[in-house]
Tab-separated table of C-alpha atoms and ligand atoms in Angstrom:
chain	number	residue	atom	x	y	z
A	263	UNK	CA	0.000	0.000	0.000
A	264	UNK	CA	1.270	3.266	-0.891
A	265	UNK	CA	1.388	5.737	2.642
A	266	UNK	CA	0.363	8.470	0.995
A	267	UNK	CA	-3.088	7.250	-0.454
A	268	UNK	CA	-6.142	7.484	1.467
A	269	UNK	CA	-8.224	5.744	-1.343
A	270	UNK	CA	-6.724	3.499	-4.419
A	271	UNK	CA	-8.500	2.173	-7.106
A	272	UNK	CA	-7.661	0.036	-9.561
A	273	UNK	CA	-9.584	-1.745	-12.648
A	274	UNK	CA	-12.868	-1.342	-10.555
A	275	UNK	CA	-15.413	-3.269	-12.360
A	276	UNK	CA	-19.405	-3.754	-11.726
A	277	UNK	CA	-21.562	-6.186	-14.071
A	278	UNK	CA	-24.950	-6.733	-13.455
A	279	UNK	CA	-25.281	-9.660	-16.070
A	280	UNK	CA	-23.746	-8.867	-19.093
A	281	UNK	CA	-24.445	-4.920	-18.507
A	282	UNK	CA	-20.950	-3.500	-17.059
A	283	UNK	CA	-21.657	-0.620	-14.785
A	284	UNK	CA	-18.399	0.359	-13.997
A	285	UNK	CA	-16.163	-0.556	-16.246
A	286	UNK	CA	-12.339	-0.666	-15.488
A	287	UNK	CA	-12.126	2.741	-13.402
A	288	UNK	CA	-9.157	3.862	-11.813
A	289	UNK	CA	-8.117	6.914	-9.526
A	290	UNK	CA	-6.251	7.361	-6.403
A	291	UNK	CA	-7.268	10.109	-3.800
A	292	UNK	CA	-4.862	11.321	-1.255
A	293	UNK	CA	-5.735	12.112	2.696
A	294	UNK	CA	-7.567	15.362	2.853
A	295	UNK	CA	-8.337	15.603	-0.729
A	296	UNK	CA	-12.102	16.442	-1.521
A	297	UNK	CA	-13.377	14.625	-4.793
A	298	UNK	CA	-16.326	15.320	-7.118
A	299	UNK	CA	-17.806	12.287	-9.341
A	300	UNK	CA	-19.818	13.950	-12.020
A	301	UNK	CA	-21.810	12.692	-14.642
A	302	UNK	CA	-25.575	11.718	-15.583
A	303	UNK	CA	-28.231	9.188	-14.635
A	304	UNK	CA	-26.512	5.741	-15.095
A	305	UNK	CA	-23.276	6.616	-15.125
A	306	UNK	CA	-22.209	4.602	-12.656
A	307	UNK	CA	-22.006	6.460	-9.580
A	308	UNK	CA	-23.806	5.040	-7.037
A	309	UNK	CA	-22.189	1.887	-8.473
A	310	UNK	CA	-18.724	3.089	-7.354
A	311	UNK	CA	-19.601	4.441	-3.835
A	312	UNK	CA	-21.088	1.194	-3.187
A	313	UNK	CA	-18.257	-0.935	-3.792
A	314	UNK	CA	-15.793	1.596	-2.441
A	315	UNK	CA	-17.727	1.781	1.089
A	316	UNK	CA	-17.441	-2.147	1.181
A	317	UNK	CA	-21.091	-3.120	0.789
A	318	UNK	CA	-20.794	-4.467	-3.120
A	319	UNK	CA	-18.507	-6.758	-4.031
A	320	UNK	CA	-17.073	-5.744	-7.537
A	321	UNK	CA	-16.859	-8.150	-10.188
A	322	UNK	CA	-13.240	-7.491	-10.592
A	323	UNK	CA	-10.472	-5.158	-10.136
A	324	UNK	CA	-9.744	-4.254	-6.053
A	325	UNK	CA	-9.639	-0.889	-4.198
A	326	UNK	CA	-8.319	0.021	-0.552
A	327	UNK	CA	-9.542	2.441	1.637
A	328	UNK	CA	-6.774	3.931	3.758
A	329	UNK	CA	-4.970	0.925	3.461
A	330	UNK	CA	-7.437	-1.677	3.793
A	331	UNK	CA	-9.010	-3.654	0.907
A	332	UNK	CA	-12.553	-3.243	0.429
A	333	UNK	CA	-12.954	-6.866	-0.520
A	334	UNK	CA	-10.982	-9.011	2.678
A	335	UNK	CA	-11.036	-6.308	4.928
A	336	UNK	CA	-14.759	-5.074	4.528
A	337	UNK	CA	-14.777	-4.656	8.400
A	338	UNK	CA	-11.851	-2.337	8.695
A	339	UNK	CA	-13.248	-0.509	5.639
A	340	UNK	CA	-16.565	0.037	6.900
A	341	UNK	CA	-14.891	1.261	10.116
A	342	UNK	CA	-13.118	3.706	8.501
A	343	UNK	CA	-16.037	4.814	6.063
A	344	UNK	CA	-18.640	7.321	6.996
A	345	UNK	CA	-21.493	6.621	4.047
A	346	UNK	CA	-24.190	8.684	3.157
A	347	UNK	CA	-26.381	6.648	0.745
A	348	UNK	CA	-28.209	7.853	-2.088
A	349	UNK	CA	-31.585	6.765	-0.727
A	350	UNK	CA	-31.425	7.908	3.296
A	351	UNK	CA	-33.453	5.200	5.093
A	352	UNK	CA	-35.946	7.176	6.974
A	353	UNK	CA	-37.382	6.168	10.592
A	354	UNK	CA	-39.900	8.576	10.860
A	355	UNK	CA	-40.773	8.733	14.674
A	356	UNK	CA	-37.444	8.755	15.855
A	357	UNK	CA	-36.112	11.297	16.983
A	358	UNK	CA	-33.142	13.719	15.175
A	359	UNK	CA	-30.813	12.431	18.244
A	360	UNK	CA	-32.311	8.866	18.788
A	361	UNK	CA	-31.196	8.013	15.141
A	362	UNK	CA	-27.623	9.491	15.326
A	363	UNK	CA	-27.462	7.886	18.699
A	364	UNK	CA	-28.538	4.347	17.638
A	365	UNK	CA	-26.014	4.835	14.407
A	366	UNK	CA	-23.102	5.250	16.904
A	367	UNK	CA	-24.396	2.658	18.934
A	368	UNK	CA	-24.096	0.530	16.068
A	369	UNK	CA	-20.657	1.314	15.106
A	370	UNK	CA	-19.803	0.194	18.185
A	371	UNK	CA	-19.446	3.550	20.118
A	372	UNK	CA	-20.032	3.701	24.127
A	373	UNK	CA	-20.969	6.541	25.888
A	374	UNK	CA	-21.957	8.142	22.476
A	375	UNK	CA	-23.900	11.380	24.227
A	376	UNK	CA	-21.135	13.919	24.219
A	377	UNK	CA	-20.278	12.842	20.139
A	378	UNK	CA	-24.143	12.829	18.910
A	379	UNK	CA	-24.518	16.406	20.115
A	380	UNK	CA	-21.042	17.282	18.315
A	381	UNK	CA	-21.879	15.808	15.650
A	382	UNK	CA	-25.549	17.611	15.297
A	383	UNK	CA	-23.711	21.120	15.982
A	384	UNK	CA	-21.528	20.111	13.149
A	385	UNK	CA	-24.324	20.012	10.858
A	386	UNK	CA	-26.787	22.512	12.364
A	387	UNK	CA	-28.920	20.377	14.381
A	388	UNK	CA	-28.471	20.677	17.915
A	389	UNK	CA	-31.318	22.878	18.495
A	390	UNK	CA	-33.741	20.060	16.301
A	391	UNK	CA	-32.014	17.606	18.400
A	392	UNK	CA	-35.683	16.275	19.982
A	393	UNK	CA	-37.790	16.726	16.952
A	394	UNK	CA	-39.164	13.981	15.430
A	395	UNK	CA	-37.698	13.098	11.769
A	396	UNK	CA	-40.657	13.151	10.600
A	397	UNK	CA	-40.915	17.295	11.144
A	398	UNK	CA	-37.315	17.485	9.516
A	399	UNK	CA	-37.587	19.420	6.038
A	400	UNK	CA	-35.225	17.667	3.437
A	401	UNK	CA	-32.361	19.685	3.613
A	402	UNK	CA	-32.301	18.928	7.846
A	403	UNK	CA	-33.286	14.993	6.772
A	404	UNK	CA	-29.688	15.341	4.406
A	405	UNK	CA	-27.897	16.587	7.120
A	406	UNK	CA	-29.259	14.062	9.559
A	407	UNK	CA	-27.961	11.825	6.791
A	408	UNK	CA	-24.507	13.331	7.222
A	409	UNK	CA	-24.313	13.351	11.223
A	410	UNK	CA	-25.015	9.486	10.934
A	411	UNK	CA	-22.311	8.892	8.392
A	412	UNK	CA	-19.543	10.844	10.450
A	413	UNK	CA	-20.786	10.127	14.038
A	414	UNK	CA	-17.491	7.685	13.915
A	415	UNK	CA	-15.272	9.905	13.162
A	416	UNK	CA	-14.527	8.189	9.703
A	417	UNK	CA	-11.290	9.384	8.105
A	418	UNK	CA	-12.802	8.977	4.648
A	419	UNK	CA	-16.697	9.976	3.800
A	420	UNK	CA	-18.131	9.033	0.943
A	421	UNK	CA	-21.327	11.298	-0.077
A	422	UNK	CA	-24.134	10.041	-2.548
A	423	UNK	CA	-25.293	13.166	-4.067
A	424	UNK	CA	-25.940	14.928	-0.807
A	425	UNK	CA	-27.668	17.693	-2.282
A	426	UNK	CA	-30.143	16.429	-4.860
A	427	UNK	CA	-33.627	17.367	-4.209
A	428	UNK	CA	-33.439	20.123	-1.965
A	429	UNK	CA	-33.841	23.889	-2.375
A	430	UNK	CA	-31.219	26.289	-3.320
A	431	UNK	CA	-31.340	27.914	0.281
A	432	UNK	CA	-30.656	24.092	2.019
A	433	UNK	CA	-28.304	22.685	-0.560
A	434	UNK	CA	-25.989	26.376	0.549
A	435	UNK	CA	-26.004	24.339	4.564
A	436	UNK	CA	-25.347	21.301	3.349
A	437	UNK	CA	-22.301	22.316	1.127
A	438	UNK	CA	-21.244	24.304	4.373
A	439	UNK	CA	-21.290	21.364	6.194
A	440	UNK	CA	-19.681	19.023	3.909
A	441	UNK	CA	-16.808	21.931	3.683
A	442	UNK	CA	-16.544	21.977	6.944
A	443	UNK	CA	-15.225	18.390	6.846
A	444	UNK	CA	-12.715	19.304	4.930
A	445	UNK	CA	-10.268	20.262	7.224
A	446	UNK	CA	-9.455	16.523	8.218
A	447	UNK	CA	-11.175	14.005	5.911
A	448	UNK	CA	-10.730	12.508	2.758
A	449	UNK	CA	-14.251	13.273	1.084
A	450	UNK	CA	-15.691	11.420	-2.605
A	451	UNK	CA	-18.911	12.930	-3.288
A	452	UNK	CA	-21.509	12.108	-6.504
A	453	UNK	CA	-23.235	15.111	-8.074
A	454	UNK	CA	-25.118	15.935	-10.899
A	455	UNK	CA	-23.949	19.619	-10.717
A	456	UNK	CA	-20.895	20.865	-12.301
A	457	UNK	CA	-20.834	24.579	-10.620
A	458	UNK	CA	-21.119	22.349	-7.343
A	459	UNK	CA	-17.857	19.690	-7.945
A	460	UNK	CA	-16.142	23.320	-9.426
A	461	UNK	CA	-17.088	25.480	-5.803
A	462	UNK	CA	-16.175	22.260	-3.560
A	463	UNK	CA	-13.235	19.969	-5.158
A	464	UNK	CA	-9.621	19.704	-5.261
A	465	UNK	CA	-10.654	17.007	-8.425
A	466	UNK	CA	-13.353	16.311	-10.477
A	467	UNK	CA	-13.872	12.608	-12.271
A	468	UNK	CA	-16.232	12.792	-15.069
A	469	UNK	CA	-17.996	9.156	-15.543
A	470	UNK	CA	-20.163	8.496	-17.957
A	471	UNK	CA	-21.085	4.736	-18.825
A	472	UNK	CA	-19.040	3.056	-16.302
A	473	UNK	CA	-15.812	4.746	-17.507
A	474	UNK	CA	-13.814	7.795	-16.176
A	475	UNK	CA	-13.834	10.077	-19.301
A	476	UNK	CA	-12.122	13.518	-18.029
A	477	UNK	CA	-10.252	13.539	-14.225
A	478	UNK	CA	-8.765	16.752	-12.937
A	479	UNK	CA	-8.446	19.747	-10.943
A	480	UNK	CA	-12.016	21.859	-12.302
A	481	UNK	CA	-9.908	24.677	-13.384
A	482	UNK	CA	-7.444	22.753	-15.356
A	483	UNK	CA	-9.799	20.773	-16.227
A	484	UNK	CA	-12.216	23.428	-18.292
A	485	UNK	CA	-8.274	24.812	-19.687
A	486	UNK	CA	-7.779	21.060	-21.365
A	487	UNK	CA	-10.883	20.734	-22.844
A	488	UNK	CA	-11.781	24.265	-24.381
A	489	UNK	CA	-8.833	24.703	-26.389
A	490	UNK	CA	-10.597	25.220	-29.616
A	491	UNK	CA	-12.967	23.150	-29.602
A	492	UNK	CA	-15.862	25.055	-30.466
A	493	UNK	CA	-16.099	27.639	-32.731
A	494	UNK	CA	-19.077	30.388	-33.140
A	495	UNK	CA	-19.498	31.504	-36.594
A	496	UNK	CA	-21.697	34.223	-37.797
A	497	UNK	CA	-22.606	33.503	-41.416
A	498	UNK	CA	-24.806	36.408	-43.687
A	499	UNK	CA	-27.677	34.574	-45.640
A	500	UNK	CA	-31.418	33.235	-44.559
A	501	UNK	CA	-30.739	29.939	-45.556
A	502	UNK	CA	-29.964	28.421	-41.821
A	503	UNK	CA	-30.394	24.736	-43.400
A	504	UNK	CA	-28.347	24.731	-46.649
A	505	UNK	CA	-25.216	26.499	-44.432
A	506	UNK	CA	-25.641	24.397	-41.857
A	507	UNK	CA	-25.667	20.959	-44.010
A	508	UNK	CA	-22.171	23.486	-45.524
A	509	UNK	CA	-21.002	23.242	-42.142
A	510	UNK	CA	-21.325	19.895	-41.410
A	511	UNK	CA	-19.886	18.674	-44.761
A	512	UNK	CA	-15.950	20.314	-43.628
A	513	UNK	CA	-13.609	18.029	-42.509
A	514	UNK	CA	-13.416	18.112	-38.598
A	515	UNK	CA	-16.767	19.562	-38.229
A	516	UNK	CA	-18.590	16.885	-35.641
A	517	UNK	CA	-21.604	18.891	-35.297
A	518	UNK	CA	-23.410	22.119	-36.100
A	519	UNK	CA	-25.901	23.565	-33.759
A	520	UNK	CA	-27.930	26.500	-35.455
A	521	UNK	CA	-28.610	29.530	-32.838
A	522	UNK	CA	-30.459	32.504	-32.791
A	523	UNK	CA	-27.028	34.704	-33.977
A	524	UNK	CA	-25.003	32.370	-35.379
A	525	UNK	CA	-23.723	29.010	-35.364
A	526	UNK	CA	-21.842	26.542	-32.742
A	527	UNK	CA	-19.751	23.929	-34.709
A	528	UNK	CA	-18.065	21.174	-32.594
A	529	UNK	CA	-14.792	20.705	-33.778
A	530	UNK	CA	-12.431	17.199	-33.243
A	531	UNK	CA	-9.934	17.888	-30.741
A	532	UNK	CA	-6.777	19.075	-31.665
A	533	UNK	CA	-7.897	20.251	-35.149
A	534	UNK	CA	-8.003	23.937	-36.695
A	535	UNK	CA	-10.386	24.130	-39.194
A	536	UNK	CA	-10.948	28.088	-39.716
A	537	UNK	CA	-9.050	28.545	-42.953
A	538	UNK	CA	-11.732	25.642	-44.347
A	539	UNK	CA	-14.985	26.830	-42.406
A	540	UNK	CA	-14.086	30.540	-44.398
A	541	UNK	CA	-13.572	28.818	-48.098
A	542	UNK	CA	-16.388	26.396	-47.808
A	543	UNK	CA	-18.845	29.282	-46.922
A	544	UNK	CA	-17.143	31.864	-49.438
A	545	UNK	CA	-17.663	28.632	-51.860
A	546	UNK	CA	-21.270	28.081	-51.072
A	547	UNK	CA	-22.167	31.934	-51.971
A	548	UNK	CA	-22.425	32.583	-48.266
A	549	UNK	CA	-20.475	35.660	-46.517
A	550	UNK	CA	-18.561	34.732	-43.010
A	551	UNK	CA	-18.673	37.691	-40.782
A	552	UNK	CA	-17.265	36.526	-37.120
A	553	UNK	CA	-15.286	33.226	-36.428
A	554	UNK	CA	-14.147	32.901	-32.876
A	555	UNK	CA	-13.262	30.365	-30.167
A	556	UNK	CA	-16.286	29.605	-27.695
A	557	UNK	CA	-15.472	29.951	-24.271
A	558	UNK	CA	-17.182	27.129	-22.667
A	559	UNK	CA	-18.686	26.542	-19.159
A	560	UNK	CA	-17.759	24.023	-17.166
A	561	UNK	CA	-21.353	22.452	-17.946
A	562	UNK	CA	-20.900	22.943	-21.297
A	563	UNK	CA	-18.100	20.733	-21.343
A	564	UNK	CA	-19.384	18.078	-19.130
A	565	UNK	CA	-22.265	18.028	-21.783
A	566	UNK	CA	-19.958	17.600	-24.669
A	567	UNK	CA	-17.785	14.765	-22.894
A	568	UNK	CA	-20.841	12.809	-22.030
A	569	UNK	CA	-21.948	13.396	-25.714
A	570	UNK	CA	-18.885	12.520	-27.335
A	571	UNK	CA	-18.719	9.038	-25.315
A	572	UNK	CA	-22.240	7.943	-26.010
B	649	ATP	N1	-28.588	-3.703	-8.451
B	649	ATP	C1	-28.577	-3.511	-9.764
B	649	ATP	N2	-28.985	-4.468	-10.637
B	649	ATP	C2	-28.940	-4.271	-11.966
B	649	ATP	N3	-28.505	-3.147	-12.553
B	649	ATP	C3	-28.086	-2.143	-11.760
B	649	ATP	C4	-28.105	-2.284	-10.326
B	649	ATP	N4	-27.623	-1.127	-9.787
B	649	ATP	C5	-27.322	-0.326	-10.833
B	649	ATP	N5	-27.604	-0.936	-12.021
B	649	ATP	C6	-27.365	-0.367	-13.354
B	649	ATP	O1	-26.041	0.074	-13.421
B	649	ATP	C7	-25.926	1.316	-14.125
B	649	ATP	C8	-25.274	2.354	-13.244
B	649	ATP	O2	-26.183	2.698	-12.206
B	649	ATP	P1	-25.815	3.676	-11.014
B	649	ATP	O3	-26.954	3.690	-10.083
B	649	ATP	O4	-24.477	3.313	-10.477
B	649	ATP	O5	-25.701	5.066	-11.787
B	649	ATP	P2	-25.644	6.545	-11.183
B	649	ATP	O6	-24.521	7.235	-11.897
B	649	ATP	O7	-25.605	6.527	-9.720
B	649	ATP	O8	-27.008	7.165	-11.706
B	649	ATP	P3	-27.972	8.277	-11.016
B	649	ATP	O9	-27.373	9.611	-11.382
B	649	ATP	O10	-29.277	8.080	-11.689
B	649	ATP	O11	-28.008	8.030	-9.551
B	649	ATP	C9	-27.341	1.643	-14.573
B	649	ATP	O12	-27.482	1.201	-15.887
B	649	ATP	C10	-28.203	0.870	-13.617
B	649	ATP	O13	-29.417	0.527	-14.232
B	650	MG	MG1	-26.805	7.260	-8.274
């Protein structure tokens, strides 16, 4: 085991029959890093957390959490693993500190009084300490969820998409309180939400179909994969269709999307096509009056990955 890992993951696989939902992944995360896996519905996510937190078996490939394998050391993983599911099981007339309680109590933690109500300051709770869950809005209930996976003191928390669902105002706490955490934990959290993995993370992995398809810091990240790959033309001539079928006919061009002022070509990576885009429009009877670079968001070019690797 390399010392300076906190998590290590290598060839991580998940089939469900013949369907592989993660699909050779691997990415190491050191102590105190804070990660962001992005990417849409089926990606494989939840797939990954699961295995990593030691409740999945993978089909192949092996990871270790702070030194432990997730596969013959499942114990030691679990002890050292705060989870926060995607799905928080509910228990509706408990109350806020009855359910952190019986979560320490469970993880094998004595005298757990003096920790709960740490733990529920932590995440804004201690004055909803005696409410019933039931009275807990969502944003508290994803908190709740959060005191229960770090009443251990975990080194390493692993976050389901802790804020989907919830309104703007609540999903503001419960980034507080994940930041919070920082300070001393190793943190891997799921999101749909670029802007959120960008305001949060040291590193973002993009997955999309079981496969990491873009890993870096979000900055660097957005540097790598702009470079030229869009360009915004502005073309005189009322014939949107016939340019854009012009468009789409130049080498390099991988797609044309026809806007209100203009339009957005995707361009193949690496490629510089503007000497062609301005002959094959001059050719076609058309006049080109702008051609420029598109700066891209960050969702932009989680978009255009996830596109690309359909
Ligand atoms: N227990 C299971 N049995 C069969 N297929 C599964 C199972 N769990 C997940 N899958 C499939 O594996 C793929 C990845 O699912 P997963 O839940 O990991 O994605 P996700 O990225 O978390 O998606 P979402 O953003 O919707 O939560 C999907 O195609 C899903 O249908
Ligand atoms: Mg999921």
């Amino acid at each position: 085991m390399n010392a300076d890992l906190m998590i290590e993951v290598h060839e991580l696989t998940k089939k469900f029959g013949s369907v592989a939902a993660v699909n050779h992944i691997s990415f190491n995360v050191k102590p105190n890093e804070i990660i962001g896996i992005l990417g849409p519905n089926g990606a494989g996510k939840t797939t990954t957390l699961r295995m990593l937190t030691g409740y999945m078996p993978p089909t192949s490939g092996s990871a270790m959490i702070a030194g432990y394998d997730i596969l013959e050391d499942s114990l030691e993983v679990r002890q050292r693993v705060g989870y926060l599911p995607e799905q928080v099981p509910v228990y509706p007339d408990m109350t806020v500190r009855g359910y952190v309680t019986f979560w320490a109590e469970l993880r094998g933690l004595r005298k757990s009084r003096a920790r709960v109500d740490e733990v529920l300051a932590m995440v804004q709770l201690e004055s909803r300490a005696n409410s019933l869950i039931r009275n807990l809005s969502k944003g508290m209930r994803q908190r709740l969820g959060l005191a229960q996976a770090i009443v251990h003191d975990p080194p390493v928390i692993i976050l389901d998409e802790p804020t989907i669902g919830i309104d703007p105002e609540q999903v503001i706490e419960v980034r507080e309180s994940v930041r919070q955490l920082r300070q001393n934990h190793t943190i891997l959290f799921s999101t749909h939400i670029l802007s959120e993995a960008e305001q949060i993370c040291d590193r973002v992995l993009i997955l999309n179909a079981g496969r990491i398809v873009a890993a870096g810091a979000p900055a660097g990240l957005r540097q790598q994969l702009q470079a030229g790959d869009h360009l915004f033309a502005v073309i005189s001539g009322s014939d949107t269709n016939t340019i854009r079928q012009t468009l789409a006919r130049i080498s390099g061009v991988e797609s044309v999307e026809v806007q209100e002022a203009g339009y957005t070509l995707r361009v193949t990576p690496g490629m510089d096509i503007r000497a062609d885009v301005s002959d094959a429009i001059i050719q076609a009877g058309y006049r080109l009056l702008e051609l420029r670079p598109v700066a891209m968001t960050l969702e932009d070019i989680f978009l255009d990955i996830v596109g690309r690797t359909r």
